[in-house]
Tab-separated table of C-alpha atoms (C1' of nucleotides) in Angstrom:
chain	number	residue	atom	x	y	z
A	510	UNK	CA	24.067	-29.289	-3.218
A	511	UNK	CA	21.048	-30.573	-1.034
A	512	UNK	CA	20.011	-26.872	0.021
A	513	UNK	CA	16.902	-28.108	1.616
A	514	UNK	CA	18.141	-30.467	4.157
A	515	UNK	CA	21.156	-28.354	4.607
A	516	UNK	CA	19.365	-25.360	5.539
A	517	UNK	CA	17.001	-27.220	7.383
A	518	UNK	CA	19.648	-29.007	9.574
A	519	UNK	CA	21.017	-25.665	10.519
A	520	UNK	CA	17.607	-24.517	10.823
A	521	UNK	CA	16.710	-27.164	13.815
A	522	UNK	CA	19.977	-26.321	15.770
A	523	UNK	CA	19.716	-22.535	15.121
A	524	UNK	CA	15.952	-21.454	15.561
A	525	UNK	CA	15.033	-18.994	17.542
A	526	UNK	CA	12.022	-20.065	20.289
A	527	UNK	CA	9.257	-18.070	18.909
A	528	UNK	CA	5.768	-18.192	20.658
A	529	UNK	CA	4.142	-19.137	17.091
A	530	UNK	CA	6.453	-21.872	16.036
A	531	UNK	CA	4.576	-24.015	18.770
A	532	UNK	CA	1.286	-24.306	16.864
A	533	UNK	CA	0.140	-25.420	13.244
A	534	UNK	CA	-3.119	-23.626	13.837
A	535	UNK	CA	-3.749	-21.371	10.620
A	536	UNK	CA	-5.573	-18.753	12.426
A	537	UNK	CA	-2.347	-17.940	14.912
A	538	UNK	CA	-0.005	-18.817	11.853
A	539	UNK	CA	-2.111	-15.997	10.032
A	540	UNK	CA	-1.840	-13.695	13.032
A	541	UNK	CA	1.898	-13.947	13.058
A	542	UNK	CA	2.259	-13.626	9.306
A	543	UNK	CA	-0.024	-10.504	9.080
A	544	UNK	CA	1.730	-9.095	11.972
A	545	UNK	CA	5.394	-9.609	10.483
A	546	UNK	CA	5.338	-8.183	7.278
A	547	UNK	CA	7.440	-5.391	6.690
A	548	UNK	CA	7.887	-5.922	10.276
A	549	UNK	CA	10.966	-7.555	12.474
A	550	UNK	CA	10.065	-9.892	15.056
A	551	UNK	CA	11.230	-7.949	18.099
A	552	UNK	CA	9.262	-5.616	17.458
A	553	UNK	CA	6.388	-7.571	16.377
A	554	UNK	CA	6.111	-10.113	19.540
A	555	UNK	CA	4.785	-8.345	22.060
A	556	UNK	CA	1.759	-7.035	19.395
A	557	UNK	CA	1.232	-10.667	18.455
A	558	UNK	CA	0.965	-11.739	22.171
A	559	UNK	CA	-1.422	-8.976	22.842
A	560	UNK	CA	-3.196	-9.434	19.508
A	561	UNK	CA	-4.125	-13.262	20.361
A	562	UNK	CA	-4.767	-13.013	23.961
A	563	UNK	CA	-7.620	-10.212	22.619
A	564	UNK	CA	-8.481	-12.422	20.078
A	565	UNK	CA	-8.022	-16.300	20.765
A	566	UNK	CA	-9.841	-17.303	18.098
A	567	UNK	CA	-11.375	-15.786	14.991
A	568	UNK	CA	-14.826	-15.701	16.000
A	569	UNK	CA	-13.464	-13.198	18.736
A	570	UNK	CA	-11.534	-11.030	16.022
A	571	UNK	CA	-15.051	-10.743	13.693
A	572	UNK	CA	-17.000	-10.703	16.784
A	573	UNK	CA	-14.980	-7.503	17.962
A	574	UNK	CA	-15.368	-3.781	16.536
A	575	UNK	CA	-12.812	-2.516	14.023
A	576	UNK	CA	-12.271	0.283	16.793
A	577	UNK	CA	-11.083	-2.469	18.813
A	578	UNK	CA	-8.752	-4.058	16.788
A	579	UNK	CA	-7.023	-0.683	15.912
A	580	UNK	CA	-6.256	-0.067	19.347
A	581	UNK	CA	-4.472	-3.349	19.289
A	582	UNK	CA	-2.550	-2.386	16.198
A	583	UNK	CA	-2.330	0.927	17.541
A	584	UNK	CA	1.876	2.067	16.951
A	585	UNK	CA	2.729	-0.935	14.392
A	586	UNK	CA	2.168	0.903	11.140
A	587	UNK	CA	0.275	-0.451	7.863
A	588	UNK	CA	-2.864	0.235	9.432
A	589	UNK	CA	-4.998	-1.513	6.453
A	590	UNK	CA	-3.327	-5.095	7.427
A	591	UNK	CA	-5.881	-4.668	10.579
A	592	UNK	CA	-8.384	-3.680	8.668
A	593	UNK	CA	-8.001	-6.592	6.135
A	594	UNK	CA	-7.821	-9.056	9.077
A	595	UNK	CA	-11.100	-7.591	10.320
A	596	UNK	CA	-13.234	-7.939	7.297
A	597	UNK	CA	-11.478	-11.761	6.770
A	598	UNK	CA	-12.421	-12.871	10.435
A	599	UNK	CA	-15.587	-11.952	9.572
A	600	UNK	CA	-15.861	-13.333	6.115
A	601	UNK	CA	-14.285	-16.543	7.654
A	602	UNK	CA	-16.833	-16.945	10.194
A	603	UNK	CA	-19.976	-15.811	7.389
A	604	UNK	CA	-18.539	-18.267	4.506
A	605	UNK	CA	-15.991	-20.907	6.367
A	606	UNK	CA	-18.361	-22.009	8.886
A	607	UNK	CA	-15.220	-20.403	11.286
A	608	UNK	CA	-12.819	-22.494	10.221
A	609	UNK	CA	-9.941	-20.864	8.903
A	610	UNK	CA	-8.394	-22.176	5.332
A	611	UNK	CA	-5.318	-23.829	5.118
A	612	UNK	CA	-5.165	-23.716	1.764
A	613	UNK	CA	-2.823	-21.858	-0.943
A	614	UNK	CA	-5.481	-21.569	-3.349
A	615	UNK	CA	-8.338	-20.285	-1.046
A	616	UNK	CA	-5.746	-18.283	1.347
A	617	UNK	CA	-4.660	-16.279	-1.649
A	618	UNK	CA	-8.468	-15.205	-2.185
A	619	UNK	CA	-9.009	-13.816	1.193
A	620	UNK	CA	-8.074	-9.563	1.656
A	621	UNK	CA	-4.734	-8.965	2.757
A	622	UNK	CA	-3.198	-12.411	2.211
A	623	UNK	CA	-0.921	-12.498	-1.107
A	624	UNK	CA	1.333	-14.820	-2.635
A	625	UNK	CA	3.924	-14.601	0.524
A	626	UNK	CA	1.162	-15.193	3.520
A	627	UNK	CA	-0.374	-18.051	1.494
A	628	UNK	CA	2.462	-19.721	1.078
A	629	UNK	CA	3.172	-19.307	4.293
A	630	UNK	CA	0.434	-20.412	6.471
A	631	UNK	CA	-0.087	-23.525	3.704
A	632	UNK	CA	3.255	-24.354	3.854
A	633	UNK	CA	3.159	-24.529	7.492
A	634	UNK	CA	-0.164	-25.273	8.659
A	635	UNK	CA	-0.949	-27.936	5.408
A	636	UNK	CA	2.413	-29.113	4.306
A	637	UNK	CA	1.944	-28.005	0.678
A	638	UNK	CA	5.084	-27.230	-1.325
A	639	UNK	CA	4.892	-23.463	-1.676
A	640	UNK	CA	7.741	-21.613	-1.854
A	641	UNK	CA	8.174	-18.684	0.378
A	642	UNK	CA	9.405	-15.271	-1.570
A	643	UNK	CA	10.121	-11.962	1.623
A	644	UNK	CA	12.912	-10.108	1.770
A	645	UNK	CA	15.233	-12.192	3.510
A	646	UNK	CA	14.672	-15.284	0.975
A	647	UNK	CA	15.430	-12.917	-1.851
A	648	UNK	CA	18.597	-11.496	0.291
A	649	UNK	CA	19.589	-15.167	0.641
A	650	UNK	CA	19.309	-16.255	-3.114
A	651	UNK	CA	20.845	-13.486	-4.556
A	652	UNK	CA	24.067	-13.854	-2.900
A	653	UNK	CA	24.232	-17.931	-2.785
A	654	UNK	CA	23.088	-18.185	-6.250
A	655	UNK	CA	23.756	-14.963	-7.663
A	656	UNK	CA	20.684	-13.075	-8.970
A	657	UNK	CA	21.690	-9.933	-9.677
A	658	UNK	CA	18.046	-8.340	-10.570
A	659	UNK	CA	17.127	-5.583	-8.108
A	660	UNK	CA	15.107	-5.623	-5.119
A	661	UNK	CA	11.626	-5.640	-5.390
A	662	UNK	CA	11.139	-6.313	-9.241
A	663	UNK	CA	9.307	-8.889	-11.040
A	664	UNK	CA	12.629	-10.689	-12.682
A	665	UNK	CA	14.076	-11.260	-8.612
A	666	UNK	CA	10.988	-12.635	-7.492
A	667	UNK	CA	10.087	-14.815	-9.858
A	668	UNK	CA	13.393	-15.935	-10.551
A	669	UNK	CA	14.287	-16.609	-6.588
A	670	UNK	CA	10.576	-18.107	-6.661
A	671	UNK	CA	11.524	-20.723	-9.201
A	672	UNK	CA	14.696	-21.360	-7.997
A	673	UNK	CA	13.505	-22.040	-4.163
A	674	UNK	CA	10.368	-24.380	-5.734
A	675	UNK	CA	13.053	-26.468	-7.293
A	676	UNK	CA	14.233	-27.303	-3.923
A	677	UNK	CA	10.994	-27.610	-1.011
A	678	UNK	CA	9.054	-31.041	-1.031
A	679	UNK	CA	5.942	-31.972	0.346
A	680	UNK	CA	7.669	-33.533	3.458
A	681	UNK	CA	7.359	-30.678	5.511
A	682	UNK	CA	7.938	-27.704	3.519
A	683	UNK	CA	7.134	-25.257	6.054
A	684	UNK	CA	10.367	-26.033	8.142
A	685	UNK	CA	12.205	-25.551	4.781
A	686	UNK	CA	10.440	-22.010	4.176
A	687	UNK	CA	11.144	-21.179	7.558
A	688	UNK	CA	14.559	-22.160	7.352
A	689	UNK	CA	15.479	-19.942	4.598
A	690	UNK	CA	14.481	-16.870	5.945
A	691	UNK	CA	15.629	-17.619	9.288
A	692	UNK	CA	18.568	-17.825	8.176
A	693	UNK	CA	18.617	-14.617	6.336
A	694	UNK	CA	17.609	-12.866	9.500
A	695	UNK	CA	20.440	-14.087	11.638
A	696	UNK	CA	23.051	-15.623	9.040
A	697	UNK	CA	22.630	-14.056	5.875
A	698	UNK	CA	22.111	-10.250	7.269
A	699	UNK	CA	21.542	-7.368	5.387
A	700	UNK	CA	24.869	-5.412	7.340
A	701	UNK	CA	28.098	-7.383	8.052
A	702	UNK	CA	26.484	-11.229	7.483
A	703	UNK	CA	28.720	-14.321	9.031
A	704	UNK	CA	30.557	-15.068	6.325
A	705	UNK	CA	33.606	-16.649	7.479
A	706	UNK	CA	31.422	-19.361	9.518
A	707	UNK	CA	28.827	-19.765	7.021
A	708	UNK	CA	27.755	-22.905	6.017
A	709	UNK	CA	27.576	-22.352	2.349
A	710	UNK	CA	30.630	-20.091	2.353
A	711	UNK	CA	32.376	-22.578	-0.314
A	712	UNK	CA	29.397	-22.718	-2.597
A	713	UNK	CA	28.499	-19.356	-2.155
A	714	UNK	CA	28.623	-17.052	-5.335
A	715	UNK	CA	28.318	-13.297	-3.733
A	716	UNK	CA	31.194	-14.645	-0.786
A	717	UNK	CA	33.495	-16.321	-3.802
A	718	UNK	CA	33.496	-13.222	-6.086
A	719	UNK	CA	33.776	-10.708	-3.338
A	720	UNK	CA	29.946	-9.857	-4.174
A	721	UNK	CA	28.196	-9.753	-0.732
A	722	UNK	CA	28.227	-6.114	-0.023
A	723	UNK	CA	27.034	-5.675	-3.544
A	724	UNK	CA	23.924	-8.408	-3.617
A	725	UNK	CA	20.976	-8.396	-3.481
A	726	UNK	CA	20.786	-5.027	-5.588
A	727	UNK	CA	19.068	-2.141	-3.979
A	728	UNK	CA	15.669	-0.576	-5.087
A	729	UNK	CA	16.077	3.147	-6.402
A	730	UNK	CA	14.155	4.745	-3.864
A	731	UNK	CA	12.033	7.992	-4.589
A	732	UNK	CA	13.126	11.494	-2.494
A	733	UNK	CA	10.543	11.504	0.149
A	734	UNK	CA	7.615	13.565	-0.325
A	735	UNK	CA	7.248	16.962	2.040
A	736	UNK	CA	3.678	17.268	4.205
A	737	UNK	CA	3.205	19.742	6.416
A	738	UNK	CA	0.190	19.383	9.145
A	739	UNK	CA	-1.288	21.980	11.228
A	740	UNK	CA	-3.465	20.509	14.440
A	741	UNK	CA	-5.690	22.548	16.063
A	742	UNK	CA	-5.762	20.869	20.111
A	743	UNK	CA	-9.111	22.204	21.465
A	744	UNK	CA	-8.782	20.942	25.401
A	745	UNK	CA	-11.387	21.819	27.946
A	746	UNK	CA	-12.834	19.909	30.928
A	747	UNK	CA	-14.961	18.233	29.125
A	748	UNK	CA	-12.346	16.537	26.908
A	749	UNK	CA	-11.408	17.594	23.471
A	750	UNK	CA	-12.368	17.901	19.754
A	751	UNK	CA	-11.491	15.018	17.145
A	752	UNK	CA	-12.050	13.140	14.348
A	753	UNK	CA	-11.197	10.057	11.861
A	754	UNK	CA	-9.089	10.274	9.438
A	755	UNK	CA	-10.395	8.778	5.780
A	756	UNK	CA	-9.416	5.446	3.921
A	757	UNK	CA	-7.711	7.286	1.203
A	758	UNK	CA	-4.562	8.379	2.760
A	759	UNK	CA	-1.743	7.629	5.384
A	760	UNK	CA	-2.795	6.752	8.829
A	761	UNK	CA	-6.070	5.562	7.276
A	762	UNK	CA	-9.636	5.924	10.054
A	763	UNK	CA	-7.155	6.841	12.493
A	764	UNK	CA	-8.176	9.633	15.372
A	765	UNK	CA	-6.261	12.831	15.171
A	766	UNK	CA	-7.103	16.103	16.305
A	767	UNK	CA	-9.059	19.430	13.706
A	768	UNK	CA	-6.218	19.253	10.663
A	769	UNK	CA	-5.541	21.777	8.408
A	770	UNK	CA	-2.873	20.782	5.760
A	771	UNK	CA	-0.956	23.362	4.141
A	772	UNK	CA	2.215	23.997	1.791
A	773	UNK	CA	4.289	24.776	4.859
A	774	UNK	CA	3.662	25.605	8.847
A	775	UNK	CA	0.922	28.025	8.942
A	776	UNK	CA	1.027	31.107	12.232
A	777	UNK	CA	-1.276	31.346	14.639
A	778	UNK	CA	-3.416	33.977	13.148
A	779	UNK	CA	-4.087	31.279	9.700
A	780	UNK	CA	-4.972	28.975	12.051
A	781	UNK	CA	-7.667	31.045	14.017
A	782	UNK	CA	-9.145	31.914	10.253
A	783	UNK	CA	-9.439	28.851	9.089
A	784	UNK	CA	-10.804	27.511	12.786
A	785	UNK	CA	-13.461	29.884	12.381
A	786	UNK	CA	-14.559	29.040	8.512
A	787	UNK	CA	-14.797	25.403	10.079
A	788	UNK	CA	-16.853	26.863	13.559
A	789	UNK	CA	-14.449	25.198	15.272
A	790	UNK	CA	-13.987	28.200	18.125
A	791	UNK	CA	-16.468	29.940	19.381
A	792	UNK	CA	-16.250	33.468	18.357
A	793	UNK	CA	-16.828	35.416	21.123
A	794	UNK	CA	-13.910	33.789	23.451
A	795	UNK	CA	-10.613	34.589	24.165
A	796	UNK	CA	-8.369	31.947	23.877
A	797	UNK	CA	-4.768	31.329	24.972
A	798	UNK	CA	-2.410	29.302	22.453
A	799	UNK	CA	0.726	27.867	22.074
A	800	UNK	CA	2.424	25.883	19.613
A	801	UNK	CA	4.628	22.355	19.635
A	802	UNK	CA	6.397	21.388	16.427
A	803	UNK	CA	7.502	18.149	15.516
A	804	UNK	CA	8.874	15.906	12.682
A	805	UNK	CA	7.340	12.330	12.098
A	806	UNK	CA	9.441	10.402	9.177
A	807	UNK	CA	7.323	7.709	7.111
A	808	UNK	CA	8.814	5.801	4.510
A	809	UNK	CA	7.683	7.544	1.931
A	810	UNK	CA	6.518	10.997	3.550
A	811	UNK	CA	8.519	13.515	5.575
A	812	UNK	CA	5.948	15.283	8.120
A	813	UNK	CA	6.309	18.308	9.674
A	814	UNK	CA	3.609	18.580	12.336
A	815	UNK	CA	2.204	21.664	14.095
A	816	UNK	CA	0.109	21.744	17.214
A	817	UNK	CA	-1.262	24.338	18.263
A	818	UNK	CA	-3.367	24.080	21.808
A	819	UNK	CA	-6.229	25.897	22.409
A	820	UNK	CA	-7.378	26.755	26.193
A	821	UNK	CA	-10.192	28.201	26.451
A	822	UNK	CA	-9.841	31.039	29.440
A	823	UNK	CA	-13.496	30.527	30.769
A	824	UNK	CA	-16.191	27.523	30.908
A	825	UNK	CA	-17.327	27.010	27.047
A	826	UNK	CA	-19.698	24.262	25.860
A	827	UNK	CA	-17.982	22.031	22.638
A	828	UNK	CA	-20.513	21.226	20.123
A	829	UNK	CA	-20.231	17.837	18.145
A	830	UNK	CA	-21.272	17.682	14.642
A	831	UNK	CA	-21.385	15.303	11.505
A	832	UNK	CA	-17.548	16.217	11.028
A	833	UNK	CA	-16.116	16.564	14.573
A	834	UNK	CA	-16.205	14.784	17.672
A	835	UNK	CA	-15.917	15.247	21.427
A	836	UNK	CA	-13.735	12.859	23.299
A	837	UNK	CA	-13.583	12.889	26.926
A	838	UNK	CA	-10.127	12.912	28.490
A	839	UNK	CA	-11.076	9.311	30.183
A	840	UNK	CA	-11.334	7.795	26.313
A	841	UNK	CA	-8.358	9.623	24.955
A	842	UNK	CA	-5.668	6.197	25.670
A	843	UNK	CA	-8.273	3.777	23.861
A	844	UNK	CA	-7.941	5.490	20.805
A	845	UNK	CA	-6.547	4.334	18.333
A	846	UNK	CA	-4.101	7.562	16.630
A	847	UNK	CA	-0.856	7.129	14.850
A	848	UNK	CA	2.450	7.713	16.478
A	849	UNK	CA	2.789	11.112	15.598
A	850	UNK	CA	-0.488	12.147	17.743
A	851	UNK	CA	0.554	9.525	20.034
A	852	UNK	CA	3.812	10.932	20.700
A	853	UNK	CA	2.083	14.534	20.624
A	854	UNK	CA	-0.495	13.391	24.308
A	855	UNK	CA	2.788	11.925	25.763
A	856	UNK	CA	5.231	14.915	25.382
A	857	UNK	CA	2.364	17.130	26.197
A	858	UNK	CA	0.736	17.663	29.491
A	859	UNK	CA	-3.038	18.081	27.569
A	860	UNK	CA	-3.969	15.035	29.596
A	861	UNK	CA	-3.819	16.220	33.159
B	451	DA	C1'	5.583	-1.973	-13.338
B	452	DA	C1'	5.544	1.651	-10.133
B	453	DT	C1'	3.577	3.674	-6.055
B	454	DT	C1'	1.697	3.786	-1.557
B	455	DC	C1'	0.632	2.088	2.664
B	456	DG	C1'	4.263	3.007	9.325
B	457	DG	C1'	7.195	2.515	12.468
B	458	DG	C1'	11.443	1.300	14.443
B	459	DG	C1'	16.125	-0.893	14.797
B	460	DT	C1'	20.773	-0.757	12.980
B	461	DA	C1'	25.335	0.703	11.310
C	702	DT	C1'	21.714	9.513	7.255
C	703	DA	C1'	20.303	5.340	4.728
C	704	DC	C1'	18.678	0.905	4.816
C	705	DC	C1'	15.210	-2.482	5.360
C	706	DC	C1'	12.191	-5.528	7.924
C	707	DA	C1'	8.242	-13.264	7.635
C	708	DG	C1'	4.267	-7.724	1.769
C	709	DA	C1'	-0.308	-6.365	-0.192
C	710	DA	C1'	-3.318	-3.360	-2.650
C	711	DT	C1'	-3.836	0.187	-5.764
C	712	DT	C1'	-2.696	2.908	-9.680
DNA sequence: AATTCGGGGTA
DNA sequence: TACCCAGAATT
């Protein structure tokens, strides 16, 4: 069976019109690629639109702060692929004279690019044979030729690897890689694929032993783990009391508001102790609170969040220090936060 | 080789 | 709910 110029034939009729399918330029090719992992494309078109009319070229990504780019990225998740696009604009510009590489074998040294980007953007942007290995291509191969190793392991993607090299060429492999996955993403779906007007419904193995609900073979997934977050929301006129999250954990130098994480929701009264330990309040006002709970699922973390505003009853001057911050109500939107504080300033009226 | 890094669409 | 998306870095 001539996969390659089969897939590629339906490819050409079939493609969607995608904004980054008009350009072999590796630094948009990059963009889109960084922007599209673990994510779909609705969802990720409007971000790469706004994300290249920020930054046309890569001297304006390392030229910008990392602040900057954030807010860009701001509500896409997998903060760190900003941040690795950040420090590679700049080590472009530093050590490629701003030219971006096009090539596997220096692509696959730069932060954040691994063995699917590079063979991506050199694929397309290069026309080197370099097979393309995401989730779709492995969806694909598993029920057309029937690899039955589970999702996510070494054996599947070295085997689906292999198989898919045996079949790109040098004469332009990019439209091949391309091909595949597009047609995982609207053929070959996860849920209820078009089997009975597939084109390789005769040769395929997971459609001719009744297989395709089975294949590919899931990852054994992990019960989520159980956070609980308590947010102190100190709002006066003058704006209100934040900081930046460290690189360590989820929602990495992300804004949020004074945190206190506990083994479960903590009352008012905790709160106020702890608040005080951290001279967060001043100690001689009253204050008026109230509390907002919500629920913020990550894919590995289940969150339950606790806000509890503070409103100071008379005038009272916020002091800034090494560990906390005072943001005026005007800067609040260019922030870059995570969806869960995001969602938090929407619901609630804190921004009048 | 397993875990961790978000957020949202879909059935 | 559960699944999974044009994956990479860390442990």
């Amino acid at each position: 069976m001539d996969f390659n110029r089969i897939i590629t034939e339906w490819y050409r009729i079939n493609k969607r019109d995608l904004p980054w399918r008009k350009t072999r330029n590796p630094y948009f090719i990059w963009v889109s690629e960084i922007i599209l992992q673990q994510t779909r494309v609705e969802q990720g078109l409007s971000y790469y639109l706004r994300f290249v009319d920020t930054f046309p070229d890569v001297s304006a990504l390392a030229k910008a702060s990392e602040q900057q780019v954030l807010e860009v990225w701001k509500g896409l998740g997998y903060y760190s692929r900003a941040r690795n696009m950040h420090f590679t604009a700049k080590q472009v510009i530093q050590e490629f004279n701003g030219v971006f590489p096009s090539s596997f074998q220096t692509l696959i040294t730069l932060k954040g690019i691994g063995q699917y980007t590079a063979a991506a953007i050199a694929s397309i942007c290069s026309d080197e044979a370099e097979p393309v290995v995401d989730g779709n291509v492995v969806r694909v191969f598993s029920r057309i030729f029937g690899f039955e190793s589970p999702v996510g392991s070494t054996k599947i993607f070295k085997g689906v690897r292999e198989k898919s090299k045996s079949f790109i060429t040098d004469t332009d492999p990019g439209t091949y890689n391309q091909a595949v996955m597009e047609f995982g993403a609207l053929f070959c779906k996860p849920k209820n694929p078009e089997c009975e007007r597939c084109i390789f419904k005769n040769e395929c193995y997971a459609f001719k032993n009744n297989l395709v609900d089975k294949l590919p073979l899931p990852k054994t997934d992990k019960p989520k783990r159980d956070r609980w977050l308590n947010y102190l929301v100190i709002v006066t006129s003058e704006g209100m009391v934040m900081h930046q999250r460290g690189i360590k954990d989820i929602w990495a130098s992300l804004w949020e508001f004074p945190l206190l994480e506990s083994d479960r929701l903590i009352t008012v009264n905790e709160l106020i102790e702890w608040s005080l330990n951290e001279e967060l309040l001043p100690t001689e006002i009253e204050i008026v609170q109230f509390e907002k709970d919500f629920q913020h699922i990550l894919t590995h973390q289940r969150i339950f969040a606790r806000f509890f505003i503070a409103l100071p009853k008379q005038e009272v001057i916020l002091q800034a220090s090494a560990k906390w911050t005072i943001i005026h109500k005007d800067s609040i939107s260019d922030l870059p936060v995570s969806r869960l504080i995001d969602k938090f300033i929407a619901d609630s009226s804190i921004i009048d």
